[in-house]
Amino acid sequence: MALNLQQIPRVKNITKTDFIKYYFKPQKPVVIERFIEDWPAYSKWSLDYMKEVAGDKTVPLYDDRPVDYTDGFNEAHATMKLSDYVDLLKREPTKFRIFLWNILKEVPQLQKDFKYPNFGLRLMKGLPMLFFGGTDSYTFMHYDIDLANIFHFHFEGRKQCILFDQKQNKFLYKIPHSLITREDIDWTNPDFDKWPALKHVEGYICDLKHGEVLYMPEGYWHYMRYITPGFSMSLRAIARNPKNLGKALFNVFLMRNYDNVMRRIKGQKWIDWKNKKAIENTNRFI
């Protein structure tokens, strides 16, 4: 048995009107295959090019270790020079990923290689983020704290993406007071005896190749696995749905701070309680 996932629809190209009508308004994901072929980044951006222009930069690295109560929010597990990191990616599989690296601050010249596309949504100009990973490295299933509309541009290699909308929350073993599901679920091959609610979940899947763009609607859960070494850039637009905007503000100003306070007070007991609660809350629905 496998997860109930349908392939994300694909288009070669798209107009602003069609994007708004068929994907943004109904909040459905789409892969646009040939949207950025006129960008310099399309022909230039590769792991070798990044090493060339930013090899001396120290980058934050994350792996797949479970959340620990001593970890700060999005705190890196290690750091490395980008040149050494690219060499590592090419040499062997590694769990280390670069996550939320703001290229505008670090390497301003890379801004000349891409444009802010007009999808009919106002993109946040200060927040183009890069994500790198090695063979078989992956992110936990999560959704973004601001529930933004995300455009994910992939470069070099192949990457598998699994998405769920917020309607699936009750089946996902979501950790309370956080933005992730249980970290011990293998989304590529889940154990349905251990996680029976996953039999009921309905989601989407795609493999991204160099130059393809994935649109992830507001608040969509996403799990990303690097099939081969590569990297992606995300551009985002603020949530438009008032309910999602409200949830984003709650997450940023209340939920995150409450979780940090409880970690400080209760330590690992807080993390253990949340993990236990994720199973109890989900099993109620089945």
Coordinates of N, CA, C and O in Angstrom, one line a residue, residues 49-115:
Y49 N 28.7 26.7 -10.2 CA 28.7 28.1 -10.3 C 28.5 28.8 -8.9 O 29.1 29.8 -8.6
M50 N 27.7 28.1 -8.1 CA 27.5 28.7 -6.7 C 28.8 28.6 -5.9 O 29.2 29.5 -5.2
K51 N 29.6 27.5 -6.2 CA 30.9 27.4 -5.5 C 31.8 28.5 -6.0 O 32.6 29.1 -5.2
E52 N 31.7 28.8 -7.3 CA 32.6 29.8 -7.9 C 32.3 31.2 -7.3 O 33.2 32.0 -6.9
V53 N 31.0 31.6 -7.2 CA 30.6 33.0 -6.8 C 30.5 33.1 -5.3 O 30.5 34.2 -4.8
A54 N 30.3 32.0 -4.5 CA 30.0 32.1 -3.1 C 30.8 31.1 -2.3 O 30.4 30.9 -1.1
G55 N 31.8 30.5 -2.9 CA 32.5 29.4 -2.2 C 33.1 29.8 -0.8 O 33.3 29.0 0.1
D56 N 33.5 31.1 -0.7 CA 34.1 31.5 0.6 C 33.1 31.8 1.7 O 33.5 32.1 2.8
K57 N 31.8 31.8 1.4 CA 30.8 32.1 2.4 C 30.6 30.9 3.3 O 30.6 29.8 2.9
T58 N 30.4 31.2 4.6 CA 30.0 30.2 5.6 C 28.5 30.0 5.6 O 27.8 31.0 5.7
V59 N 28.1 28.8 5.4 CA 26.6 28.5 5.3 C 26.1 27.7 6.5 O 26.8 26.9 7.0
P60 N 24.8 27.9 6.9 CA 24.2 27.1 8.0 C 23.8 25.8 7.4 O 23.2 25.7 6.4
L61 N 24.0 24.7 8.1 CA 23.6 23.4 7.7 C 22.7 22.7 8.7 O 22.8 22.9 9.9
Y62 N 21.8 21.9 8.1 CA 20.8 21.2 9.0 C 20.8 19.8 8.5 O 21.0 19.5 7.4
D63 N 20.5 18.9 9.5 CA 20.3 17.5 9.1 C 18.9 17.0 9.6 O 18.1 17.8 9.9
D64 N 18.8 15.6 9.6 CA 17.4 15.1 9.9 C 17.3 14.6 11.4 O 16.5 13.8 11.7
R65 N 18.2 15.2 12.3 CA 18.0 14.8 13.7 C 16.7 15.3 14.2 O 16.3 16.4 13.8
P66 N 16.1 14.5 15.2 CA 14.8 15.0 15.8 C 15.0 16.3 16.5 O 16.1 16.6 17.0
V67 N 13.9 17.1 16.6 CA 14.0 18.3 17.4 C 14.4 18.1 18.8 O 13.9 17.1 19.5
D68 N 15.3 18.9 19.3 CA 15.7 18.8 20.7 C 15.3 20.1 21.4 O 15.2 21.1 20.8
Y69 N 14.9 19.9 22.7 CA 14.4 21.1 23.4 C 15.4 22.2 23.5 O 15.1 23.4 23.7
T70 N 16.7 21.9 23.4 CA 17.7 23.0 23.5 C 17.9 23.7 22.1 O 18.6 24.8 22.1
D71 N 17.3 23.2 21.0 CA 17.5 23.9 19.7 C 16.6 25.1 19.7 O 15.5 25.1 20.1
G72 N 17.2 26.2 19.2 CA 16.4 27.4 19.0 C 15.6 27.2 17.7 O 15.8 26.3 17.0
F73 N 14.7 28.2 17.5 CA 13.9 28.1 16.3 C 14.7 28.2 15.0 O 15.5 29.2 14.9
N74 N 14.7 27.2 14.2 CA 15.5 27.2 12.9 C 17.0 27.3 13.2 O 17.8 27.9 12.4
E75 N 17.5 26.8 14.3 CA 18.9 26.9 14.7 C 19.7 25.8 13.9 O 19.4 24.7 13.9
A76 N 20.8 26.3 13.3 CA 21.6 25.4 12.5 C 22.3 24.3 13.3 O 22.7 24.5 14.5
H77 N 22.6 23.1 12.7 CA 23.3 22.0 13.4 C 24.8 22.1 13.1 O 25.5 21.5 13.8
A78 N 25.2 22.8 12.1 CA 26.6 22.9 11.7 C 26.8 24.0 10.8 O 25.8 24.6 10.2
T79 N 28.1 24.4 10.5 CA 28.4 25.4 9.5 C 29.6 24.9 8.7 O 30.3 24.0 9.1
M80 N 29.7 25.4 7.5 CA 30.8 25.0 6.6 C 30.9 26.0 5.5 O 30.0 26.8 5.2
K81 N 32.1 26.1 4.9 CA 32.3 27.0 3.7 C 31.5 26.4 2.6 O 31.5 25.1 2.4
L82 N 30.9 27.2 1.8 CA 30.0 26.7 0.7 C 30.9 25.8 -0.3 O 30.4 24.8 -0.8
S83 N 32.1 26.2 -0.5 CA 33.0 25.4 -1.4 C 33.2 24.0 -0.9 O 33.0 23.0 -1.7
D84 N 33.4 23.9 0.4 CA 33.5 22.5 1.0 C 32.2 21.7 1.0 O 32.2 20.5 0.8
Y85 N 31.1 22.5 1.2 CA 29.8 21.8 1.2 C 29.5 21.3 -0.2 O 29.0 20.1 -0.4
V86 N 29.8 22.1 -1.3 CA 29.5 21.6 -2.7 C 30.4 20.4 -3.0 O 29.9 19.4 -3.5
D87 N 31.6 20.4 -2.5 CA 32.5 19.2 -2.7 C 31.9 18.0 -2.0 O 31.9 16.9 -2.6
L88 N 31.4 18.2 -0.8 CA 30.8 17.1 -0.1 C 29.6 16.5 -0.8 O 29.4 15.3 -1.0
L89 N 28.7 17.4 -1.3 CA 27.5 17.0 -2.1 C 27.9 16.1 -3.3 O 27.2 15.1 -3.6
K90 N 29.0 16.5 -4.0 CA 29.3 15.8 -5.2 C 30.1 14.5 -4.9 O 30.1 13.6 -5.7
R91 N 30.7 14.4 -3.7 CA 31.5 13.3 -3.3 C 30.7 12.1 -2.8 O 30.9 10.9 -3.1
E92 N 29.7 12.4 -2.0 CA 29.0 11.3 -1.3 C 27.6 11.8 -0.8 O 27.4 13.0 -0.7
P93 N 26.7 10.8 -0.5 CA 25.4 11.3 0.1 C 25.7 11.9 1.5 O 26.5 11.5 2.2
T94 N 24.9 13.0 1.8 CA 25.0 13.6 3.1 C 23.7 14.0 3.5 O 22.8 14.4 2.7
K95 N 23.4 14.0 4.8 CA 22.1 14.5 5.3 C 22.1 16.0 5.5 O 21.1 16.6 5.7
F96 N 23.3 16.6 5.4 CA 23.3 18.1 5.6 C 22.7 18.8 4.5 O 22.9 18.6 3.3
R97 N 21.8 19.8 4.8 CA 21.1 20.6 3.9 C 21.3 22.1 4.3 O 21.5 22.4 5.4
I98 N 21.3 23.0 3.3 CA 21.2 24.4 3.5 C 19.7 24.8 3.4 O 19.0 24.4 2.5
F99 N 19.3 25.5 4.4 CA 17.8 25.8 4.6 C 17.7 27.3 4.8 O 18.4 27.9 5.7
L100 N 16.8 27.9 4.0 CA 16.5 29.4 4.3 C 17.8 30.2 4.2 O 18.0 31.0 5.2
W101 N 18.5 30.1 3.2 CA 19.8 31.0 3.1 C 19.4 32.2 2.2 O 19.1 32.0 1.0
N102 N 19.5 33.4 2.7 CA 19.1 34.6 2.0 C 20.3 35.0 1.1 O 21.2 35.7 1.6
I103 N 20.1 34.8 -0.2 CA 21.2 35.1 -1.1 C 21.4 36.6 -1.4 O 22.4 37.1 -1.7
L104 N 20.3 37.4 -1.1 CA 20.4 38.8 -1.4 C 21.4 39.4 -0.5 O 22.2 40.3 -0.9
K105 N 21.4 39.0 0.8 CA 22.4 39.5 1.8 C 23.8 39.1 1.4 O 24.8 39.8 1.5
E106 N 23.9 37.8 1.1 CA 25.2 37.1 1.0 C 26.0 37.4 -0.3 O 27.2 37.7 -0.3
V107 N 25.3 37.3 -1.4 CA 25.9 37.4 -2.7 C 25.0 38.2 -3.6 O 24.3 37.7 -4.5
P108 N 25.1 39.6 -3.5 CA 24.2 40.5 -4.2 C 24.3 40.2 -5.7 O 23.3 40.4 -6.4
Q109 N 25.4 39.8 -6.3 CA 25.5 39.7 -7.7 C 24.5 38.6 -8.3 O 24.1 38.7 -9.5
L110 N 24.1 37.7 -7.5 CA 23.2 36.6 -7.9 C 21.8 37.2 -8.2 O 21.0 36.6 -9.0
Q111 N 21.5 38.4 -7.7 CA 20.2 39.0 -8.0 C 20.0 39.3 -9.5 O 18.9 39.4 -9.9
K112 N 21.2 39.6 -10.1 CA 21.1 39.9 -11.6 C 20.7 38.7 -12.4 O 20.3 38.9 -13.6
D113 N 20.7 37.5 -11.8 CA 20.5 36.3 -12.6 C 19.0 35.9 -12.7 O 18.7 34.9 -13.4
F114 N 18.2 36.5 -11.9 CA 16.7 36.2 -11.9 C 15.8 37.4 -11.9 O 16.3 38.5 -11.5
K115 N 14.6 37.2 -12.3 CA 13.6 38.3 -12.2 C 12.5 37.9 -11.2 O 12.3 36.7 -10.9

